[in-house]
XYZ file of C-alpha atoms in Angstrom:
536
model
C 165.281 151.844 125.189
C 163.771 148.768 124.762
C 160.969 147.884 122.817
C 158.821 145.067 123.665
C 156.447 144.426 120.464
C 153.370 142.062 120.759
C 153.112 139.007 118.391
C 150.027 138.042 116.782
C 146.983 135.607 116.768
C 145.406 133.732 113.632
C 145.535 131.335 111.277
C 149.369 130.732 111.095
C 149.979 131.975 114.545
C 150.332 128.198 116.048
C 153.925 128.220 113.361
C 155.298 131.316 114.608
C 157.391 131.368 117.630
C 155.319 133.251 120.866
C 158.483 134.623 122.970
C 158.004 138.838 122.919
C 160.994 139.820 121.084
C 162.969 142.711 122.265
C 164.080 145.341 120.278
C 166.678 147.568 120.832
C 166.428 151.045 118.944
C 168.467 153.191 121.587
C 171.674 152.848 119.197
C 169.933 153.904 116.081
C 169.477 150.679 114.214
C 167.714 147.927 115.818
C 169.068 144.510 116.437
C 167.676 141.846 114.267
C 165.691 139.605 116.204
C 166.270 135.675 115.781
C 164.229 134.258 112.802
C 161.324 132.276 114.147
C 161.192 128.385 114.476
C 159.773 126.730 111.106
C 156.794 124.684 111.413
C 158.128 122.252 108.659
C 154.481 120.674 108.087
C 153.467 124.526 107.007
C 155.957 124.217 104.319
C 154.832 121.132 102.736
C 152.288 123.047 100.957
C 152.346 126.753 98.972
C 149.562 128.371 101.119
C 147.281 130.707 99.267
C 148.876 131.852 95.504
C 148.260 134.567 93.023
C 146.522 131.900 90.797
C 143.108 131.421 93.442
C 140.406 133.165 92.072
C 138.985 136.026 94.050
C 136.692 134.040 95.694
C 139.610 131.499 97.449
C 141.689 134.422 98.119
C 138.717 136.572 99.949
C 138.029 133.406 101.762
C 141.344 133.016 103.230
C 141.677 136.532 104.237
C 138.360 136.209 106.383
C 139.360 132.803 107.642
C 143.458 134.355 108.462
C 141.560 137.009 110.587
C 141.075 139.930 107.770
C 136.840 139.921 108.152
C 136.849 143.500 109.593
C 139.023 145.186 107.361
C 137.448 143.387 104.226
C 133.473 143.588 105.709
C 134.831 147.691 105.986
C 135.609 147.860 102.132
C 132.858 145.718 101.373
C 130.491 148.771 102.688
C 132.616 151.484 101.970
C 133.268 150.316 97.889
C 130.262 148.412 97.159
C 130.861 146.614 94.517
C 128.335 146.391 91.105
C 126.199 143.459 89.681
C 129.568 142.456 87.733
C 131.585 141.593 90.551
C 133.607 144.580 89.980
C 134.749 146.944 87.093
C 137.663 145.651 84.784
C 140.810 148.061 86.083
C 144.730 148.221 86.393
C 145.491 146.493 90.071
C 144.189 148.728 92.861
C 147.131 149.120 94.838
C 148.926 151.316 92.175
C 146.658 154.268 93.197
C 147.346 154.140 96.656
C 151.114 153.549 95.667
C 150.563 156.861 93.138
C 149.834 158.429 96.822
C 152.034 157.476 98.973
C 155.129 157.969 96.470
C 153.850 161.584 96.262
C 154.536 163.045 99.314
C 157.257 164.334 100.606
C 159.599 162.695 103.110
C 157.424 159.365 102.972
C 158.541 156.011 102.595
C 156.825 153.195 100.634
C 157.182 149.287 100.983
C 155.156 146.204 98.936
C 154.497 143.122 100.080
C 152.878 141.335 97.523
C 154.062 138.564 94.956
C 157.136 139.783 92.955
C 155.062 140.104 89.364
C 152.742 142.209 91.042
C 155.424 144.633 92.900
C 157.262 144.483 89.260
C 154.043 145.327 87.647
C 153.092 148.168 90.185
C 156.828 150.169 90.362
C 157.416 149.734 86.729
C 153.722 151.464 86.233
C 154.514 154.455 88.952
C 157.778 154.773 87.200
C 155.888 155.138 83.617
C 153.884 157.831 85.665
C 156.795 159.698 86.786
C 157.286 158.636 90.244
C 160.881 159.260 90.331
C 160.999 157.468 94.200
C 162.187 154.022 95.668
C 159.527 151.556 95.603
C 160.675 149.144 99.046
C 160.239 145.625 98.711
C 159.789 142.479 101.487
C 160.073 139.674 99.301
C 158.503 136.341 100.311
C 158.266 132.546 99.307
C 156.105 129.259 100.633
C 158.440 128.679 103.819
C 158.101 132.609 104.496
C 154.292 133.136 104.276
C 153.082 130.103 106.125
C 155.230 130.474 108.886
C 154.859 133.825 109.315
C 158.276 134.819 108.917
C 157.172 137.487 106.486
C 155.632 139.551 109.164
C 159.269 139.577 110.513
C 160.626 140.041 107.880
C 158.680 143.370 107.122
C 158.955 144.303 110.586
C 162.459 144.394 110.694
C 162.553 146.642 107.429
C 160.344 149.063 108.739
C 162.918 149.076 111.982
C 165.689 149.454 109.092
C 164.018 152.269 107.249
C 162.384 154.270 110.185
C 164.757 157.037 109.824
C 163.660 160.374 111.190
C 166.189 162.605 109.392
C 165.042 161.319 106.042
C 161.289 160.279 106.282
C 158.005 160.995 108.562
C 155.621 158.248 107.656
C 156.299 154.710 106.133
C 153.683 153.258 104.474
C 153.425 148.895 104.156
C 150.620 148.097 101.851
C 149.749 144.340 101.912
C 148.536 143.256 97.987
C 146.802 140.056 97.525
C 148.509 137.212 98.668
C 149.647 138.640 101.710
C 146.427 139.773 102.588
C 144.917 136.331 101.788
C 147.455 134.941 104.624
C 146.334 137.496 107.175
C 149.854 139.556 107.545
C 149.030 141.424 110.468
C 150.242 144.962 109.612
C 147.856 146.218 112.258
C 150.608 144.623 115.081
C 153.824 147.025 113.769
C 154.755 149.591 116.045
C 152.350 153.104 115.535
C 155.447 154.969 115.487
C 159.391 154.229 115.455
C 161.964 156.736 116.228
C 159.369 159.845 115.494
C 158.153 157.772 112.188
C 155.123 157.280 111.825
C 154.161 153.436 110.645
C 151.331 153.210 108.731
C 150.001 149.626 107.550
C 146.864 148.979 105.006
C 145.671 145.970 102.837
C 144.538 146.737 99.320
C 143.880 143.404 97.736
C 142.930 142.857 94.050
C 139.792 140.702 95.925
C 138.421 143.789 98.376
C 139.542 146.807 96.986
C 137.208 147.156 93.387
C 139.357 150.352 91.555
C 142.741 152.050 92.096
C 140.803 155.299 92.441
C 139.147 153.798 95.773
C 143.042 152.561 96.536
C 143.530 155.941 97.127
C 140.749 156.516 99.594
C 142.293 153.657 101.480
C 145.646 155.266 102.126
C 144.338 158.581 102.884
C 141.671 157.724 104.918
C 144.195 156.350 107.300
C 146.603 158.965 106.841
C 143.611 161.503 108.284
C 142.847 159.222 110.800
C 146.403 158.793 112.406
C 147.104 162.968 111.903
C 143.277 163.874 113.276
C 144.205 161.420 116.435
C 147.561 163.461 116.318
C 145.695 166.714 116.930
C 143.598 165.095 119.712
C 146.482 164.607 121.559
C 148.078 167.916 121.333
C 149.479 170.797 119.262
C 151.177 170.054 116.053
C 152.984 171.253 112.988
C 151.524 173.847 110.578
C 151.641 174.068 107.134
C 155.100 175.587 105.678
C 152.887 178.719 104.607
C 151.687 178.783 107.991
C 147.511 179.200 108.939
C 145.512 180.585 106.748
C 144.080 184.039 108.005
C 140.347 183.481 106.225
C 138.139 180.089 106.937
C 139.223 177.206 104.370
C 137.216 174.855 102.609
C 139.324 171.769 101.552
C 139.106 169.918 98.632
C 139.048 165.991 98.618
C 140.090 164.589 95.112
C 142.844 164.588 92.915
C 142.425 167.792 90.097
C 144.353 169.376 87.701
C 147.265 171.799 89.796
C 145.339 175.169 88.646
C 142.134 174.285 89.963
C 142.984 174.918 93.355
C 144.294 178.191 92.340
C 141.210 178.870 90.272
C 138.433 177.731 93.548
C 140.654 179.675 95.928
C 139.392 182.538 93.733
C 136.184 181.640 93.705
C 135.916 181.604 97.405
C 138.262 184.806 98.313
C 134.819 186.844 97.664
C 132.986 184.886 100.072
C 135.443 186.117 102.794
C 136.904 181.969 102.255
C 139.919 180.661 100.802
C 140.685 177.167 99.437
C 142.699 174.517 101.961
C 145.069 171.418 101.151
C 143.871 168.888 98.675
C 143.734 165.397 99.740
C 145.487 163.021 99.139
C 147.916 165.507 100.441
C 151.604 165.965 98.859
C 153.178 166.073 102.469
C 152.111 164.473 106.295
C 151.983 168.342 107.806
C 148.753 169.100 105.245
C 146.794 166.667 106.503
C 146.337 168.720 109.696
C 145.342 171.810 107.385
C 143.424 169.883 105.935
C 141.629 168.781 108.833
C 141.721 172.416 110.439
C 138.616 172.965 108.160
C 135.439 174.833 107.945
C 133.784 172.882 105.228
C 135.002 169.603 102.942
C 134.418 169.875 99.291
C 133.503 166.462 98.137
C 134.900 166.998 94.456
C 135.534 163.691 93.406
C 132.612 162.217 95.505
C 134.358 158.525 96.069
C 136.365 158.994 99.175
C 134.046 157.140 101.518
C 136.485 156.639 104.356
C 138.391 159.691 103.893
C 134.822 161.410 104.322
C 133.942 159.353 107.617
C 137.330 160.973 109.561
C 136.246 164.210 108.493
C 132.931 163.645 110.181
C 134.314 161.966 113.128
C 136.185 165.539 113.024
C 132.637 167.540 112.929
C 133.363 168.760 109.703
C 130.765 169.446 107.071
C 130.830 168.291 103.621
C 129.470 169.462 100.114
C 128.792 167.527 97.255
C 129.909 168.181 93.544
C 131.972 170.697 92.543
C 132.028 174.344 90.705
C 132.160 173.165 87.355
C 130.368 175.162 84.424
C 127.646 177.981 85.228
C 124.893 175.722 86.985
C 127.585 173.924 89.194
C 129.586 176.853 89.951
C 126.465 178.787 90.936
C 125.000 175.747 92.932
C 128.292 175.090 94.341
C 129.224 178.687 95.627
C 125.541 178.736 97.191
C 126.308 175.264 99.253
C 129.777 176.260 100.513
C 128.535 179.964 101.492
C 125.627 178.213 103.569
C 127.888 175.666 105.034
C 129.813 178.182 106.583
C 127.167 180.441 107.358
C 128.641 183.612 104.421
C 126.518 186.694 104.457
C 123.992 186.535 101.336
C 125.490 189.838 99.565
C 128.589 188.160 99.709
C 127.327 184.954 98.404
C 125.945 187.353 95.625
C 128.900 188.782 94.702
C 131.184 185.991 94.156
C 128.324 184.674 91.958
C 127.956 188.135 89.848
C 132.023 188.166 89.874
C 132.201 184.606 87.957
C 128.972 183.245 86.716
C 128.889 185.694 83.882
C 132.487 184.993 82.693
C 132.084 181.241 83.031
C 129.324 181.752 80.690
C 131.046 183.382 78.305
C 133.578 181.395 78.116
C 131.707 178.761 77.666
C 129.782 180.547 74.541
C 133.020 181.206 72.847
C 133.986 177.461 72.844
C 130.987 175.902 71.786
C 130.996 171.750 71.022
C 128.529 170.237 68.666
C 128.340 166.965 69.008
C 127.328 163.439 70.664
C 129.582 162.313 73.065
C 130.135 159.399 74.859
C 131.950 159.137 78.150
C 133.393 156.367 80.825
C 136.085 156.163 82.534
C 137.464 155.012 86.145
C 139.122 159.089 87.516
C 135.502 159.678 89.369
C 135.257 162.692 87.438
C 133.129 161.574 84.965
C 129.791 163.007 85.835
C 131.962 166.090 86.012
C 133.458 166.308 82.657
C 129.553 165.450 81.293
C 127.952 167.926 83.112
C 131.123 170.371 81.481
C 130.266 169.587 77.618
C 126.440 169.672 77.845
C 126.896 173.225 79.252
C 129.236 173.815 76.016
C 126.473 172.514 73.991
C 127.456 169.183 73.302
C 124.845 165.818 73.859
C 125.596 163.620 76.115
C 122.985 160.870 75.992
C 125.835 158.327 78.519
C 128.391 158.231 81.529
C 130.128 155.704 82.931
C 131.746 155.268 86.104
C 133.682 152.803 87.448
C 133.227 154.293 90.881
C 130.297 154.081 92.856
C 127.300 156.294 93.431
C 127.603 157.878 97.085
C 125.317 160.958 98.348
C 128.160 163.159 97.283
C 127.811 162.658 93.487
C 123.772 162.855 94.124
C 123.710 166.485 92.837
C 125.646 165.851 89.464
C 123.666 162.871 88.615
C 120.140 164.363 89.100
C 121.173 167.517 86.880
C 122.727 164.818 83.987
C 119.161 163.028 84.338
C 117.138 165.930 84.018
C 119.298 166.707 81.042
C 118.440 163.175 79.242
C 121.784 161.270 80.454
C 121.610 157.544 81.296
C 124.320 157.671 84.232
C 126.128 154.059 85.044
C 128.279 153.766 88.346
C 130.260 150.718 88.455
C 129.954 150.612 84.488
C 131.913 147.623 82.975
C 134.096 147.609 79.738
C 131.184 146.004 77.996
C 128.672 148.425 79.629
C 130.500 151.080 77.533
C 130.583 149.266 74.721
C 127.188 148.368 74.653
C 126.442 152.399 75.334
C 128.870 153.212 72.143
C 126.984 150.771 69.755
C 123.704 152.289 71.122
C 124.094 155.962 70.637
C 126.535 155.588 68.448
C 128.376 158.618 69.352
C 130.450 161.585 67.779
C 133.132 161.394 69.814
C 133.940 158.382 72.550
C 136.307 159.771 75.623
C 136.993 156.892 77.529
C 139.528 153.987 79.425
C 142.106 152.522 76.754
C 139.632 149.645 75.420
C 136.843 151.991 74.715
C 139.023 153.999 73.089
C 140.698 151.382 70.970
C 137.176 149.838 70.072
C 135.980 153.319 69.034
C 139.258 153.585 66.774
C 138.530 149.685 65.033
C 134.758 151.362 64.071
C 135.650 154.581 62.757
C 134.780 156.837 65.676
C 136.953 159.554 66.705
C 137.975 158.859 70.659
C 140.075 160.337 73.324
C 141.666 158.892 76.349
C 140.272 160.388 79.324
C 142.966 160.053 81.966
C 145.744 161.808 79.750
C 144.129 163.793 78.152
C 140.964 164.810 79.559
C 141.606 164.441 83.671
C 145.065 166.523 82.912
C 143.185 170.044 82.192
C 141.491 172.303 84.170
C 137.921 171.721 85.099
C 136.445 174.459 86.859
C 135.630 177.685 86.972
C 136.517 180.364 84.063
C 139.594 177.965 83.462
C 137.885 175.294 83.014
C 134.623 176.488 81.422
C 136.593 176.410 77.402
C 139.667 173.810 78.388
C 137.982 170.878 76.730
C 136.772 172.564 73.406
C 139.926 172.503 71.668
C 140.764 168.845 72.294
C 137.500 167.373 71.566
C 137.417 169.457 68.316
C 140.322 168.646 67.169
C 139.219 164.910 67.974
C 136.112 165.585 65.969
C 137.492 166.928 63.230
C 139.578 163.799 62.533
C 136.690 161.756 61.403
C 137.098 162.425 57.606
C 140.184 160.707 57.849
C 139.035 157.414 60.156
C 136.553 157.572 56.996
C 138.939 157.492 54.539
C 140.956 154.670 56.011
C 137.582 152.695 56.719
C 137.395 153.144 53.116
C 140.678 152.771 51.681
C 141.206 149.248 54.063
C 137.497 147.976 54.250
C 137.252 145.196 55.970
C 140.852 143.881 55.991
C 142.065 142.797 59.240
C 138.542 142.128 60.420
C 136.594 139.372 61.469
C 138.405 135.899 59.871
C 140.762 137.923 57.849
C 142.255 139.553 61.056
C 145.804 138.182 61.916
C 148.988 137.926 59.896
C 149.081 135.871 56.679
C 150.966 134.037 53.878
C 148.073 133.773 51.908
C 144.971 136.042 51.304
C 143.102 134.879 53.865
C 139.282 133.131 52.926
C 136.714 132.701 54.922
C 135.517 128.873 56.351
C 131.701 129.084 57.398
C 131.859 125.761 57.663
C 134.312 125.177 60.311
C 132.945 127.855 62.296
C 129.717 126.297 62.683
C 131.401 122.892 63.432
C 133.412 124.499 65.681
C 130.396 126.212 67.422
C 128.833 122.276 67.775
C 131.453 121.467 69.187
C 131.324 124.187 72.350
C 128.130 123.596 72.798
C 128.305 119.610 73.023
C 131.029 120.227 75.610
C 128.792 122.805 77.791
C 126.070 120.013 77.607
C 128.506 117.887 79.239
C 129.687 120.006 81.907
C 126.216 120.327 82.950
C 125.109 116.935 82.968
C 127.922 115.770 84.993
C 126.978 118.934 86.914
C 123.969 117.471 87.772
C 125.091 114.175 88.985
């Protein structure tokens, strides 16, 4: 057979060869197509770099033909008054995804430091998979080459005994140049090819990266299902209605809701992002969506284009649970009585549990999961203050529920919080306990507060539920109770290390007031300047 595959329009379009190139894949492995001509006045410069600010970079990718996908993610992750939240390159959640999932191929194309940075980071994790790579230099990018070059892995790779999807996620620079990933083939041999840009410049958190990749991944499997029958899950249908879940969670949650729900005459579906391509279709084979982690934006838009409904928050301590249960047994239209019992099986135990781990303190949390508002609404119910919460994920309608209960309880809730919104927050309340990203916690730590991280070791317990209702007493106890010693080390080091003194010396250090405010003249003289010439 032979494959005739389209080239593409746009910026750099006018230095890449036009002739259709043919591809044969009847033998197995294609045959590599002819490099394209170079356009030697392309190379003369090094296009669009890593070093352009976010501004140059987004500007390129609109004028190199990206406005759609980047006007998309502009709506679907708005960003906050700060540009954006301070977080580890976005691509690395979507990358967390893909490398998940069974029989599923991943390939970079970004600048090497960022592919080094983003492999060595899902290796740290545990990834335990190949990362692919399409490397790329000046003569490569503005000739367009690259798109070649990627197409002609993807031919390489698209083996159907080993994988069923390939994902080819564009990073920044790529992105910037308008790589047309939309132009590979949908599908090669019976492997599916999926392409998506997550740029450092449209994309504002690696917990939206996620959204990204399996918004598309619904997308291609619900158009899958349009088109005809396909494969069920290796457990085969379920027998009762399913409700799935939308948001990464701890692996005995899903085990714990799927009790929740077998009252109700319901049982609990696939969790997306899914771990293989055949659980998307369960997952789409639906009665209602549970909006857990509420951030998914695009992942919920497929599910509505597939006439599902969706609920908001999750069944986390007694008020959740209970309001949770009642939402799902509406959406899919549950007798009352059996509504009641699966309430009067697990509300009382939940709030039991709940009275046997009591926390007495005031706690501060942030973090950049999108189960923040979550793990608050957890500790108040355990007895604990929490007068802040930051997110570094946006408000949407789903997280709407959790935030109005937090308010009524007294809690100032921040979406799209910044590292010195928490900061700020910590210096204000001045908390017990901070649970937070690594500088919060660190800063906590320098000032003698007792802090936790929340990705390792809050987001990796169980949430809901009886499970969840006592899972986060014992750490944050144990976190409390360390803050005789911070006291004694605040005492026994006092302000060594801080301020001037902080550093490594020869000599005990002293302190130069007089410097500092020359120094300080000095700054502002030179912002003066700026701004006068500024004005010229």
């Amino acid at each position: 057979m032979n494959v005739i595959l389209p080239r593409y329009a746009g910026a750099i379009a006018d230095s890449v060869v036009t002739d259709d190139v043919g591809v044969d894949v009847s033998a197995g492995e294609p045959a590599v197509a002819a490099a394209p001509a170079i356009n030697e006045a392309a190379t003369k410069t090094d296009g669009i770099g890593c070093h352009a600010g976010g501004a140059e970079l987004k500007a390129a990718a609109a004028a190199a033909g990206k406005s759609e996908v980047l006007d998309r993610y502009a709506a679907d992750y708005p960003k906050g008054p700060h540009d954006q939240p301070q977080s580890m390159c976005p691509a690395f959640g979507s990358l967390r995804v893909g490398l998940r999932m069974r029989r599923t191929a991943t390939i970079l194309s970004g600048s090497a430091c960022c592919v080094y940075g983003l492999t060595f980071t899902s290796h740290f994790y545990g990834a335990r998979r190949t990362v692919g790579y399409v490397p790329f230099n000046s003569e490569t990018l503005v000739t367009g080459k690259l798109f070649e070059d990627i197409r002609e892995a993807v031919f390489k790779l698209a083996d159907p005994a080993l994988y069923d999807t390939i994902i080819i996620t564009n990073l920044c620079v790529p992105t910037a140049s308008g790589v047309p990933l939309d132009l590979l083939p949908d599908e090669i041999n019976g492997v599916r090819i999926i392409g998506i840009d997550v740029p450092g410049f449209g994309v504002p958190t690696h917990a939206e990266a996620k959204d990204v990749l399996a918004a598309a991944m619904l997308e291609y499997a619900r158009k899958e299902v349009e088109q005809g029958p396909v494969q069920a899950p290796r457990g085969g249908r379920s027998e009762k209605p399913t409700v799935t879940l939308v948001g990464e969670m701890f692996p005995a949650d899903p085990v714990g809701i799927g009790m929740m729900l077998e009252p109700m005459g319901l049982a609990a579906g696939p969790v997306v992002p899914t771990r293989e391509w055949r659980e998307l279709y369960a997952a789409l084979d639906c009665s209602v969506v549970a909006a857990i982690h509420p951030f998914y934006t695009a992942s919920f838009r497929q599910f509505d284009l597939a006439r599902r409904k969706i609920v908001g928050s999750a069944p986390v301590g007694h008020d959740g649970t209970e309001a949770w249960l009642e939402a799902i047994g509406s959406a899919c239209n549950v007798p009352r009585d059996k509504i009641d019992a699966a309430k009067n099986r697990f509300l009382p135990a939940i709030k039991a549990a709940l009275a046997e781990k009591p926390v007495n303190a005031r706690i501060n949390i942030s973090g950049y999961e999108g189960s923040e508002l979550l793990i608050a609404r957890l500790l108040i119910e355990s007895g604990a203050q929490v007068p802040y919460v930051g997110s570094a994920c946006p408000r949407t309608q789903w997280s709407d529920p959790d935030r109005e209960w937090l308010e009524a309880k007294g809690t100032r809730v921040q979406y799209r919080a910044s590292l010195e919104m928490d900061l700020a927050a910590m210096e204000e309340f001045k908390p017990d306990l901070a649970i937070g990203t690594t500088p919060v916690v660190q800063k906590a730590k320098q000032i003698a507060i007792p802090s936790l991280y929340f990705t390792n070791l809050i987001s990796a317990r169980p949430l809901f539920g009886v499970a969840g209702a006592g899972s986060l007493a014992q750490v944050v106890n144990a976190a409390l109770a360390n803050q005789g010693r911070f006291d004694d080390m605040k005492d026994f080091f006092g302000d060594i290390g801080d301020g001037f003194s902080a550093g490594v010396w020869e000599d005990t250090p002293k302190d130069n007031p007089a410097f500092r405010e020359k120094y300080r003249k000095q700054i502002e003289a030179q912002a003066k300047k700026r701004k006068s010439e500024e004005m010229i």
